[in-house]
Amino acid sequence: MKKKAKGLSTDFLYKLFIYVALITLAVSIIVPVGWVFLASIKENAEFYGSPWSLPKGIHFENFIEAFRDANMGDYLINSIMVTGLALLILLIVALPAAYVLSRFHFKGSRFIHSFVKAGLFINVSYIVVPIFLMLLDWDTGLRAMMGDGFFLNNRVILALIYASTALPFTIYLLSSYFETLPSDFEEAASIDGAGYFKTMFSVMLPMARPSIIIVVLFNFLLFWNEYILALTLMPGEHKTLPVGLLNLMAAERAAANYGPMYAGMVIVMLPTLILFIAVQKRLTQGMTVGGLKG
Amino acid sequence: MVNKKWSRRFFIGVCITPALLLLTLFMVVPTVQVFRMSLYSWGGFSNNQEFVGLNNFILLWDDMNFIRSFQNSIVLIVFVALATIIIALFFAYLLTNAKVKGSSFFRIIFYIPNILSIVVIAGIFSAIYDPESGLLNNVFGMFSLENLEQKWLGNQKIVIYSVAGALVWQAIGYYMVMYMSSMASVPKSYYEAASLEGAGKMRQFFSITLPLIWTNIRTTLTFYIISTINLSFLLVEAMTGGGPDGSTEVFLSYMYDQAYTNSTFGYGMAIGVVVFIFSFVLAAIVNRITKRDVLEY
């Protein structure tokens, strides 16, 4: 009887310890993120008191100021355009390539496979300056011929580069999924007289939907949050949201005007948070399939 | 039959050519350029490229700022990897093996930092670390621990650990989910058997869990090296700009400053080459010394 009581109390202490640990980490994440949301509706004078005081009212002007004066509205549209276009290009290019690489054996297919895999080791941070120089070079050439640049400050080109740098991971993930599909479907389609293109579009691509969703989710986060390429390749007016936020952070800190800065942070992270809450299960499961990090 | 063969070739060509073109243009060519340009002295927009062989690398050897960024990067890699492994393994173990109420709630919350933009994380941690109105110093103030208050981003001695803290905060959830998925495949009967033998939770973790997921941990070690080099650059560039006085300058931020901000492209690319090789060599060494016989179960 005595022994049981002792067992109970160590068990209780163990449970207590577990929950204290879990809640500590959860608080260390919820509090700063939640604090940014609260700070985004504070008036400027409130930032001089204790950071723990709750907002006195909803000072929505911060958002208006961020959208209008700091151009975050334009940058939001740019981000949506670049992210959407990059996802579209990525899928159009990566899906057929992944399908062919996983289902067809031909001369050089092994080489191309390892070629794509090698791309997994190249990080954008290393090649951002050479890409900038290459575009600058093309622009200089164009200016000499036509009097105007084209490649820098171009949202379409930025989207194209986003898609290209995401290709190795995406093709790798998609083709490992295609490999698991049984070949019966292709054979059946072939007997029915469907050509290669028809088989791909109407039989194989629809079956790849689960992995396509994962690819879209991961790359959405990647493209939406990316800033070093956007910062380097878009020095002009068509900035994306994270770059706009960087500028906002520098400007607001210098002018000690904090509200719009936090409003800007909310604008950047809100879409990803909403998406994450909606699909978190797929994302954390899909991660173990891909098992890769930028 | 000839027609069929031709249409197969045509199909394959149409499907993979765009991908190969884009990869070559925007990944292979720039990578080759990094290596090629590292052998040139190229003072930026003057377009005067002069082949100097390994001279850039010799200059690097004596560049105290580079040595410093090297030291900072190594501190970050070691600190971030160790702290993240310990914390992530701990929480992964709790969430898979202890019957925790609301475990999926915790899993979701812990993963949130991973989906935030590095720019947002830089903003959040600027707010946390602010000396006067920052969250951290005010928490210490609340508990009357004023002597723990610091200028987290202003003190050159500790600022690198402040950066490391943000990186760990960002990484825990991601690696935790990875460890959880490999822990989930460890058969429950092992723990039951160990428990009958009288082994405690600690003992079970070190004798069962750790050896069985060792392969997974090894893989993540390579991730830590690659992603810390990359993310420390992105965070430092957005949060401290390498300051104060170069005390948070890391590998790639120094490269970016030299190559882009200073327009000394050749020199910057030489830094890139060194970092590239360094990360591969480090990953290979770590891989070698952590090699154990794979346990089957």
Coordinates of C-alpha atoms in Angstrom, one line a residue:
Chain A
M1 CA 0.0 0.0 0.0
K2 CA 2.8 2.3 1.0
K3 CA 4.7 1.4 -2.1
K4 CA 1.8 2.3 -4.3
A5 CA 1.5 5.7 -2.8
K6 CA 5.1 6.4 -3.5
G7 CA 4.7 5.3 -7.0
L8 CA 1.8 7.6 -7.4
S9 CA 3.7 10.6 -6.2
T10 CA 6.7 10.1 -8.5
D11 CA 4.3 9.5 -11.3
F12 CA 2.6 12.7 -10.4
L13 CA 5.9 14.6 -10.3
Y14 CA 6.9 13.2 -13.6
K15 CA 3.6 14.3 -15.2
L16 CA 4.0 17.7 -13.6
F17 CA 7.5 18.0 -15.0
I18 CA 6.3 17.0 -18.5
Y19 CA 3.5 19.6 -18.6
V20 CA 5.7 22.4 -17.2
A21 CA 8.2 21.7 -19.9
L22 CA 5.6 21.5 -22.7
I23 CA 3.8 24.6 -21.5
T24 CA 7.1 26.6 -21.1
L25 CA 8.0 26.0 -24.7
A26 CA 4.5 26.6 -26.0
V27 CA 4.4 29.9 -24.1
S28 CA 7.8 30.9 -25.5
I29 CA 6.3 30.6 -28.9
I30 CA 2.7 31.8 -28.4
V31 CA 3.6 34.9 -26.4
P32 CA 6.1 36.6 -28.8
V33 CA 3.9 35.8 -31.8
G34 CA 0.7 36.9 -30.0
W35 CA 2.5 40.0 -28.7
V36 CA 3.2 41.1 -32.3
F37 CA -0.5 40.9 -33.0
L38 CA -1.3 43.0 -30.0
A39 CA 1.5 45.5 -30.7
S40 CA 0.1 46.0 -34.2
I41 CA -3.0 47.6 -32.8
K42 CA -1.2 49.8 -30.2
E43 CA -0.8 53.5 -30.4
N44 CA 2.7 54.8 -30.6
A45 CA 2.7 56.3 -27.1
E46 CA 1.9 52.8 -25.7
F47 CA 5.3 51.5 -26.7
Y48 CA 7.0 53.6 -24.1
G49 CA 5.3 51.9 -21.2
S50 CA 5.7 48.3 -20.2
P51 CA 5.6 45.9 -23.1
W52 CA 3.2 43.8 -21.2
S53 CA 0.4 46.3 -21.0
L54 CA -2.5 45.4 -23.2
P55 CA -3.5 47.7 -26.0
K56 CA -5.8 50.5 -24.9
G57 CA -8.0 50.3 -28.0
I58 CA -7.8 49.0 -31.5
H59 CA -5.6 51.4 -33.3
F60 CA -6.3 50.2 -36.8
E61 CA -4.5 53.2 -38.3
N62 CA -1.3 51.3 -38.1
F63 CA -2.5 49.0 -40.8
I64 CA -3.7 51.8 -43.0
E65 CA -0.4 53.6 -42.6
A66 CA 1.5 50.4 -43.5
F67 CA -0.7 49.7 -46.5
R68 CA -0.8 53.2 -47.8
D69 CA 2.3 55.1 -46.7
A70 CA 4.7 52.2 -46.6
N71 CA 3.3 50.6 -49.8
M72 CA 2.7 47.3 -48.2
G73 CA -0.5 47.1 -50.2
D74 CA 1.4 47.1 -53.5
Y75 CA 4.0 44.7 -52.1
L76 CA 1.2 42.4 -51.0
I77 CA 0.0 42.3 -54.6
N78 CA 3.5 41.7 -55.8
S79 CA 4.0 38.9 -53.4
I80 CA 0.7 37.2 -54.4
M81 CA 1.7 37.6 -58.1
V82 CA 5.2 36.3 -57.7
T83 CA 4.3 33.4 -55.4
G84 CA 1.3 32.4 -57.6
L85 CA 3.2 32.6 -60.8
A86 CA 6.2 30.7 -59.4
L87 CA 4.0 27.9 -58.1
L88 CA 2.4 27.7 -61.5
I89 CA 5.7 27.6 -63.4
L90 CA 7.1 25.1 -60.9
L91 CA 4.2 22.7 -61.4
I92 CA 4.1 22.9 -65.2
V93 CA 7.9 22.2 -65.4
A94 CA 8.4 19.8 -62.5
L95 CA 5.4 17.5 -62.9
P96 CA 6.2 16.2 -66.4
A97 CA 9.9 16.0 -65.6
A98 CA 9.3 14.1 -62.4
Y99 CA 6.9 11.7 -64.2
V100 CA 9.3 10.9 -67.0
L101 CA 12.3 10.5 -64.7
S102 CA 10.5 8.1 -62.5
R103 CA 8.5 6.0 -65.0
F104 CA 10.7 6.0 -68.2
H105 CA 14.2 4.5 -68.7
F106 CA 16.1 6.0 -71.5
K107 CA 19.7 6.8 -72.5
G108 CA 21.0 9.3 -70.0
S109 CA 18.0 9.1 -67.6
R110 CA 20.3 8.0 -64.7
F111 CA 22.6 10.9 -65.4
I112 CA 19.7 13.4 -65.4
H113 CA 18.5 11.8 -62.1
S114 CA 21.8 12.5 -60.3
F115 CA 22.0 15.9 -62.0
V116 CA 18.7 16.9 -60.4
K117 CA 19.7 15.4 -57.1
A118 CA 23.0 17.3 -57.1
G119 CA 20.9 20.4 -57.3
L120 CA 19.6 19.7 -53.8
F121 CA 23.0 20.7 -52.4
I122 CA 23.1 24.1 -54.1
N123 CA 21.8 26.7 -51.8
V124 CA 20.2 29.9 -53.1
S125 CA 22.3 32.0 -50.7
Y126 CA 25.5 30.9 -52.5
I127 CA 24.3 31.8 -56.0
V128 CA 22.3 34.9 -55.4
V129 CA 25.1 37.2 -56.4
P130 CA 26.1 35.4 -59.6
I131 CA 22.4 35.3 -60.6
F132 CA 22.2 39.1 -60.0
L133 CA 25.4 39.6 -62.1
M134 CA 24.0 37.4 -64.9
L135 CA 20.7 39.4 -65.1
L136 CA 22.7 42.7 -64.8
D137 CA 24.8 41.5 -67.7
W138 CA 21.8 40.6 -69.9
D139 CA 20.2 44.0 -69.0
T140 CA 23.4 45.9 -70.0
G141 CA 23.3 44.0 -73.3
L142 CA 19.7 44.8 -73.8
R143 CA 20.1 48.5 -72.9
A144 CA 22.8 48.8 -75.6
M145 CA 20.4 47.3 -78.1
M146 CA 17.0 48.5 -77.1
G147 CA 17.7 51.2 -74.5
D148 CA 15.9 49.5 -71.7
G149 CA 16.5 46.7 -69.2
F150 CA 14.2 43.8 -68.7
F151 CA 15.6 41.2 -66.4
L152 CA 16.1 43.0 -63.1
N153 CA 13.1 44.4 -61.3
N154 CA 10.9 42.0 -63.2
R155 CA 8.3 40.0 -61.2
V156 CA 8.0 37.3 -63.9
I157 CA 11.7 36.7 -63.9
L158 CA 11.8 36.6 -60.1
A159 CA 9.0 34.0 -60.2
L160 CA 10.9 32.0 -62.9
I161 CA 14.0 32.0 -60.7
Y162 CA 12.0 31.0 -57.6
A163 CA 10.6 28.1 -59.6
S164 CA 14.0 27.1 -60.9
T165 CA 15.7 27.0 -57.5
A166 CA 12.8 24.9 -56.1
L167 CA 13.0 22.4 -59.0
P168 CA 15.5 19.9 -57.5
F169 CA 13.5 19.4 -54.3
T170 CA 10.2 19.3 -56.0
I171 CA 11.2 16.9 -58.7
Y172 CA 12.9 14.7 -56.1
L173 CA 9.7 14.6 -54.0
L174 CA 7.3 14.1 -56.9
S175 CA 9.3 11.4 -58.6
S176 CA 9.7 9.4 -55.4
Y177 CA 5.9 9.5 -55.2
F178 CA 5.4 8.5 -58.8
E179 CA 7.7 5.5 -58.3
T180 CA 5.3 4.1 -55.7
L181 CA 2.4 4.0 -58.2
P182 CA 1.7 0.6 -59.8
S183 CA 2.3 0.4 -63.6
D184 CA -1.1 -1.3 -64.3
F185 CA -2.7 2.1 -64.9
E186 CA -0.3 3.0 -67.7
E187 CA -0.7 -0.4 -69.3
A188 CA -4.4 -0.2 -69.2
A189 CA -4.4 3.3 -70.7
S190 CA -2.0 2.1 -73.4
I191 CA -4.3 -0.8 -74.3
D192 CA -7.1 1.7 -74.5
G193 CA -5.1 3.5 -77.1
A194 CA -4.1 6.5 -75.1
G195 CA -0.9 8.2 -76.2
Y196 CA 1.9 9.3 -73.8
F197 CA 0.5 12.8 -73.3
K198 CA -3.0 11.6 -72.7
T199 CA -1.8 8.9 -70.2
M200 CA 0.2 11.5 -68.3
F201 CA -2.5 14.1 -68.1
S202 CA -5.6 12.0 -67.6
V203 CA -4.2 9.0 -65.6
M204 CA -1.0 9.8 -63.8
L205 CA -1.2 13.4 -62.8
P206 CA -4.6 13.1 -61.1
M207 CA -3.2 10.2 -59.1
A208 CA -0.3 12.4 -57.9
R209 CA -2.7 14.8 -56.2
P210 CA -1.6 14.1 -52.6
S211 CA 2.0 14.8 -53.4
I212 CA 1.2 17.8 -55.5
I213 CA -0.6 19.4 -52.5
I214 CA 2.4 18.9 -50.3
V215 CA 4.7 20.4 -53.0
V216 CA 2.4 23.4 -53.3
L217 CA 2.3 23.9 -49.5
F218 CA 6.0 23.7 -49.0
N219 CA 6.9 25.9 -51.9
F220 CA 4.2 28.4 -51.0
L221 CA 5.9 29.0 -47.6
L222 CA 9.3 29.1 -49.3
F223 CA 8.3 31.6 -52.0
W224 CA 6.1 33.8 -49.7
N225 CA 8.8 34.1 -47.0
E226 CA 11.9 34.4 -49.3
Y227 CA 13.7 37.6 -49.1
I228 CA 17.3 37.5 -50.2
L229 CA 16.7 36.9 -53.9
A230 CA 13.9 39.4 -53.9
L231 CA 16.1 42.0 -52.1
T232 CA 18.9 41.5 -54.5
L233 CA 17.1 41.2 -57.8
M234 CA 14.4 43.7 -57.2
P235 CA 16.0 47.0 -56.2
G236 CA 13.3 49.0 -57.9
E237 CA 9.6 49.5 -57.1
H238 CA 8.2 45.9 -57.4
K239 CA 9.3 44.7 -54.0
T240 CA 7.8 41.7 -52.3
L241 CA 6.3 41.7 -48.8
P242 CA 9.3 40.5 -46.8
V243 CA 11.6 43.1 -48.5
G244 CA 9.0 45.8 -47.9
L245 CA 8.9 44.7 -44.2
L246 CA 12.7 44.9 -44.0
N247 CA 12.5 48.5 -45.3
L248 CA 9.6 49.2 -42.9
M249 CA 11.6 47.9 -40.0
A250 CA 14.6 50.0 -40.8
A251 CA 12.5 53.2 -41.4
E252 CA 10.2 52.8 -38.4
R253 CA 13.0 52.1 -36.0
A254 CA 14.8 55.2 -37.1
A255 CA 11.7 57.3 -36.7
A256 CA 10.6 55.5 -33.5
N257 CA 7.2 54.8 -35.0
Y258 CA 6.6 51.2 -34.1
G259 CA 2.9 50.5 -34.8
P260 CA 3.1 50.2 -38.6
M261 CA 6.1 48.0 -38.3
Y262 CA 4.2 45.4 -36.3
A263 CA 1.3 45.8 -38.6
G264 CA 3.6 45.0 -41.4
M265 CA 4.8 41.8 -39.6
V266 CA 1.2 40.8 -39.2
I267 CA 0.5 41.3 -42.9
V268 CA 3.5 39.1 -43.8
M269 CA 2.8 36.2 -41.4
L270 CA -1.0 36.1 -41.3
P271 CA -1.5 34.2 -44.6
T272 CA 1.1 31.6 -43.6
L273 CA -0.5 31.2 -40.2
I274 CA -4.0 30.7 -41.6
L275 CA -2.7 28.3 -44.2
F276 CA -0.8 26.4 -41.6
I277 CA -3.6 26.0 -39.2
A278 CA -5.8 24.8 -42.0
V279 CA -3.5 22.2 -43.3
Q280 CA -1.0 21.5 -40.5
K281 CA -1.6 17.8 -40.5
R282 CA -0.6 17.4 -44.1
L283 CA 2.4 19.7 -43.7
T284 CA 3.9 17.9 -40.7
Q285 CA 3.2 14.5 -42.3
G286 CA 4.5 15.6 -45.6
M287 CA 7.7 16.8 -44.1
T288 CA 8.8 13.3 -43.2
V289 CA 8.3 12.3 -46.8
G290 CA 10.5 15.1 -48.1
G291 CA 12.8 15.4 -45.2
L292 CA 14.6 18.4 -46.5
K293 CA 15.3 21.9 -45.4
G294 CA 16.5 25.0 -47.2
Chain B
M1 CA 6.8 0.9 -84.8
V2 CA 9.3 3.6 -85.8
N3 CA 6.6 6.1 -85.3
K4 CA 6.0 4.8 -81.7
K5 CA 9.7 5.1 -80.9
W6 CA 9.8 8.6 -82.2
S7 CA 6.7 9.7 -80.3
R8 CA 8.2 8.2 -77.1
R9 CA 11.4 10.2 -77.6
F10 CA 9.4 13.3 -78.4
F11 CA 7.4 12.9 -75.3
I12 CA 10.4 12.4 -73.1
G13 CA 12.1 15.4 -74.7
V14 CA 9.1 17.7 -74.2
C15 CA 8.8 16.7 -70.6
I16 CA 12.3 17.1 -69.3
T17 CA 13.8 19.8 -71.5
P18 CA 12.2 22.8 -69.7
A19 CA 13.4 21.5 -66.3
L20 CA 16.9 20.9 -67.6
L21 CA 17.1 24.3 -69.2
L22 CA 15.9 26.2 -66.1
L23 CA 18.2 24.1 -63.8
T24 CA 21.2 24.8 -66.1
L25 CA 20.5 28.5 -66.5
F26 CA 19.7 29.4 -62.9
M27 CA 21.5 26.9 -60.9
V28 CA 24.4 25.3 -62.7
V29 CA 25.7 28.3 -64.5
P30 CA 25.7 30.5 -61.3
T31 CA 27.4 27.8 -59.3
V32 CA 30.1 27.4 -62.0
Q33 CA 30.4 31.2 -61.9
V34 CA 31.0 31.2 -58.2
F35 CA 34.1 28.9 -58.7
R36 CA 35.3 30.7 -61.8
M37 CA 34.9 34.2 -60.4
S38 CA 36.8 33.3 -57.3
L39 CA 39.9 33.1 -59.4
Y40 CA 39.5 36.6 -60.7
S41 CA 40.1 40.0 -59.3
W42 CA 37.0 41.9 -60.3
G43 CA 36.3 45.3 -58.8
G44 CA 32.6 45.5 -59.5
F45 CA 31.0 47.7 -62.1
S46 CA 34.2 48.6 -63.9
N47 CA 34.0 45.2 -65.6
N48 CA 37.7 44.8 -65.4
Q49 CA 38.3 41.1 -64.8
E50 CA 41.8 40.1 -64.2
F51 CA 42.8 36.5 -63.7
V52 CA 44.7 36.2 -60.4
G53 CA 44.7 32.5 -59.7
L54 CA 44.5 31.7 -56.0
N55 CA 45.3 35.2 -54.9
N56 CA 41.9 35.9 -53.5
F57 CA 42.3 32.8 -51.2
I58 CA 45.7 34.0 -50.0
L59 CA 44.2 37.4 -49.2
L60 CA 41.4 35.6 -47.3
W61 CA 43.9 33.9 -45.1
D62 CA 45.0 37.2 -43.7
D63 CA 41.6 38.9 -43.5
M64 CA 40.8 39.2 -39.8
N65 CA 37.2 39.9 -40.6
F66 CA 36.9 36.7 -42.5
I67 CA 38.5 34.8 -39.6
R68 CA 36.0 36.4 -37.3
S69 CA 33.1 35.4 -39.4
F70 CA 34.5 31.9 -39.5
Q71 CA 34.7 31.7 -35.7
N72 CA 31.2 33.1 -35.4
S73 CA 29.8 30.6 -37.9
I74 CA 31.4 27.7 -36.0
V75 CA 30.1 28.9 -32.7
L76 CA 26.6 29.1 -34.2
I77 CA 26.8 25.7 -35.9
V78 CA 28.0 23.9 -32.7
F79 CA 25.7 25.8 -30.4
V80 CA 22.5 25.6 -32.5
A81 CA 23.0 22.0 -33.4
L82 CA 23.6 20.9 -29.8
A83 CA 20.8 22.9 -28.3
T84 CA 18.3 22.0 -30.9
I85 CA 19.1 18.3 -30.8
I86 CA 18.7 18.2 -27.0
I87 CA 15.5 20.2 -26.9
A88 CA 13.9 18.6 -30.0
L89 CA 14.7 15.0 -28.9
F90 CA 13.4 15.8 -25.4
F91 CA 10.1 17.1 -26.6
A92 CA 9.8 14.5 -29.4
Y93 CA 10.2 11.8 -26.7
L94 CA 7.6 13.4 -24.4
L95 CA 5.1 13.8 -27.2
T96 CA 5.5 10.2 -28.5
N97 CA 5.9 8.2 -25.3
A98 CA 4.3 10.1 -22.4
K99 CA 0.5 10.1 -22.7
V100 CA 0.2 13.8 -23.0
K101 CA -3.2 15.5 -23.2
G102 CA -3.4 17.8 -26.2
S103 CA -0.3 16.5 -27.8
S104 CA -1.4 17.5 -31.2
F105 CA -2.0 21.1 -29.9
F106 CA 1.6 21.2 -28.7
R107 CA 2.9 19.8 -32.0
I108 CA 1.1 22.5 -34.0
I109 CA 2.3 25.3 -31.7
F110 CA 5.9 24.1 -31.7
Y111 CA 6.0 24.0 -35.5
I112 CA 4.8 27.6 -35.9
P113 CA 8.2 29.3 -35.9
N114 CA 9.2 27.2 -38.8
I115 CA 6.6 28.7 -41.1
L116 CA 7.5 32.3 -40.3
S117 CA 9.6 34.3 -42.6
I118 CA 13.1 35.0 -41.4
V119 CA 12.3 38.7 -41.6
V120 CA 9.4 38.3 -39.2
I121 CA 11.6 36.2 -36.9
A122 CA 14.2 39.0 -37.0
G123 CA 11.4 41.5 -36.1
I124 CA 10.1 39.3 -33.2
F125 CA 13.5 38.9 -31.7
S126 CA 14.4 42.5 -32.1
A127 CA 11.3 43.1 -29.9
I128 CA 12.3 40.4 -27.4
Y129 CA 15.9 41.6 -27.1
D130 CA 15.3 45.3 -27.0
P131 CA 17.2 46.6 -23.9
E132 CA 14.5 49.0 -22.6
S133 CA 11.1 47.9 -23.8
G134 CA 12.1 44.3 -24.8
L135 CA 10.1 41.3 -23.6
L136 CA 13.1 39.4 -22.2
N137 CA 14.5 42.2 -20.0
N138 CA 11.0 43.0 -18.7
V139 CA 10.4 39.3 -17.7
F140 CA 13.6 39.5 -15.7
G141 CA 12.4 42.8 -14.2
M142 CA 9.2 41.2 -13.2
F143 CA 11.0 38.5 -11.2
S144 CA 13.4 41.0 -9.8
L145 CA 16.3 39.5 -11.7
E146 CA 17.6 42.8 -13.0
N147 CA 21.2 41.6 -12.9
L148 CA 20.3 39.2 -15.7
E149 CA 19.2 42.1 -17.9
Q150 CA 21.4 42.5 -20.9
K151 CA 21.8 44.5 -24.1
W152 CA 21.2 41.3 -26.0
L153 CA 22.0 42.8 -29.4
G154 CA 24.3 45.5 -28.2
N155 CA 26.9 43.6 -26.2
Q156 CA 29.5 42.2 -28.5
K157 CA 30.3 39.3 -26.1
I158 CA 26.8 37.8 -26.1
V159 CA 25.2 39.0 -29.3
I160 CA 26.2 35.8 -31.1
Y161 CA 24.3 33.7 -28.6
S162 CA 21.3 36.0 -29.0
V163 CA 21.4 35.1 -32.7
A164 CA 21.8 31.5 -31.8
G165 CA 18.8 31.6 -29.5
A166 CA 16.6 32.9 -32.4
L167 CA 17.9 30.1 -34.6
V168 CA 17.2 27.4 -32.0
W169 CA 13.7 28.8 -31.4
Q170 CA 13.1 28.6 -35.1
A171 CA 14.4 25.1 -35.6
I172 CA 13.0 23.1 -32.6
G173 CA 9.6 22.3 -34.1
Y174 CA 10.9 21.2 -37.4
Y175 CA 13.4 18.7 -36.0
M176 CA 11.0 17.6 -33.3
V177 CA 8.5 16.5 -35.9
M178 CA 11.3 14.6 -37.7
Y179 CA 12.4 12.8 -34.6
M180 CA 8.8 12.1 -33.6
S181 CA 8.2 10.3 -36.9
S182 CA 11.2 8.0 -36.4
M183 CA 10.4 7.5 -32.8
A184 CA 6.9 6.4 -33.7
S185 CA 8.3 3.4 -35.5
V186 CA 10.1 2.0 -32.5
P187 CA 8.0 -0.9 -31.3
K188 CA 6.1 -0.2 -28.1
S189 CA 6.9 -3.7 -26.8
Y190 CA 10.5 -2.7 -26.3
Y191 CA 9.5 -0.1 -23.8
E192 CA 7.2 -2.5 -22.1
A193 CA 9.9 -5.1 -21.7
A194 CA 12.4 -2.5 -20.4
S195 CA 9.8 -1.2 -18.0
L196 CA 9.2 -4.8 -16.6
E197 CA 13.0 -5.1 -16.2
G198 CA 12.8 -2.0 -14.1
A199 CA 14.4 0.5 -16.4
G200 CA 13.3 4.1 -15.8
K201 CA 12.3 6.6 -18.5
M202 CA 15.8 8.1 -18.8
R203 CA 17.4 4.6 -19.2
Q204 CA 14.7 3.7 -21.8
F205 CA 15.5 6.8 -23.8
F206 CA 19.3 6.2 -23.8
S207 CA 19.2 2.4 -24.3
I208 CA 16.3 2.1 -26.7
T209 CA 15.2 5.2 -28.4
L210 CA 18.5 6.9 -29.0
P211 CA 20.2 3.8 -30.6
L212 CA 17.2 3.0 -32.7
I213 CA 16.8 6.4 -34.2
W214 CA 20.5 7.1 -34.6
T215 CA 20.4 7.0 -38.4
N216 CA 17.8 9.7 -38.4
I217 CA 19.8 11.9 -36.0
R218 CA 22.9 11.5 -38.2
T219 CA 20.9 12.7 -41.2
T220 CA 19.8 15.7 -39.3
L221 CA 23.3 16.6 -38.3
T222 CA 24.0 17.3 -42.0
F223 CA 20.9 19.4 -42.1
Y224 CA 22.0 21.4 -39.0
I225 CA 25.3 22.3 -40.7
I226 CA 23.8 23.3 -44.0
S227 CA 20.8 25.2 -42.6
T228 CA 22.6 27.0 -39.9
I229 CA 25.1 28.4 -42.4
N230 CA 22.2 29.5 -44.6
L231 CA 19.7 30.7 -41.9
S232 CA 22.3 32.5 -39.8
F233 CA 23.1 34.6 -42.9
L234 CA 19.5 35.4 -43.6
L235 CA 18.8 36.2 -39.9
V236 CA 21.9 38.3 -39.4
E237 CA 21.3 40.2 -42.6
A238 CA 17.8 41.1 -41.4
M239 CA 18.4 41.5 -37.7
T240 CA 21.8 42.9 -36.9
G241 CA 23.4 43.5 -40.3
G242 CA 26.5 41.8 -39.0
G243 CA 26.9 44.3 -36.2
P244 CA 27.7 45.6 -33.7
D245 CA 31.1 46.1 -35.2
G246 CA 31.2 42.8 -37.1
S247 CA 30.5 40.7 -34.0
T248 CA 27.7 38.8 -35.7
E249 CA 29.2 38.6 -39.1
V250 CA 28.9 35.0 -40.4
F251 CA 30.2 33.2 -43.4
L252 CA 27.7 34.1 -46.0
S253 CA 26.8 37.5 -44.7
Y254 CA 30.5 38.4 -45.1
M255 CA 30.4 37.0 -48.6
Y256 CA 27.2 38.9 -49.5
D257 CA 28.7 42.2 -48.1
Q258 CA 31.9 41.7 -50.1
A259 CA 30.3 40.6 -53.3
Y260 CA 27.1 42.6 -53.4
T261 CA 27.4 45.6 -51.1
N262 CA 31.1 46.3 -51.8
S263 CA 31.0 45.0 -55.3
T264 CA 34.3 43.1 -55.0
F265 CA 32.8 40.1 -56.7
G266 CA 35.9 37.9 -57.1
Y267 CA 36.8 38.2 -53.5
G268 CA 33.3 37.5 -52.3
M269 CA 33.0 34.4 -54.5
A270 CA 36.3 33.1 -53.0
I271 CA 34.6 33.3 -49.6
G272 CA 31.6 31.4 -51.1
V273 CA 34.0 28.7 -52.4
V274 CA 35.7 28.3 -49.0
V275 CA 32.3 28.1 -47.2
F276 CA 31.0 25.6 -49.8
I277 CA 34.0 23.3 -49.3
F278 CA 34.0 23.8 -45.6
S279 CA 30.4 22.7 -45.2
F280 CA 31.0 19.6 -47.3
V281 CA 34.1 18.6 -45.4
L282 CA 32.5 19.3 -42.1
A283 CA 29.4 17.2 -43.1
A284 CA 31.7 14.4 -44.2
I285 CA 33.7 14.4 -41.0
V286 CA 30.6 14.5 -38.8
N287 CA 29.2 11.7 -40.9
R288 CA 32.3 9.6 -40.4
I289 CA 32.7 10.0 -36.6
T290 CA 29.0 9.4 -35.9
K291 CA 28.9 6.2 -37.8
R292 CA 27.5 3.3 -35.9
D293 CA 26.3 -0.1 -36.9
V294 CA 22.7 0.2 -38.0
L295 CA 20.4 -1.6 -35.5
E296 CA 17.6 -3.5 -37.1
Y297 CA 14.2 -3.9 -35.4

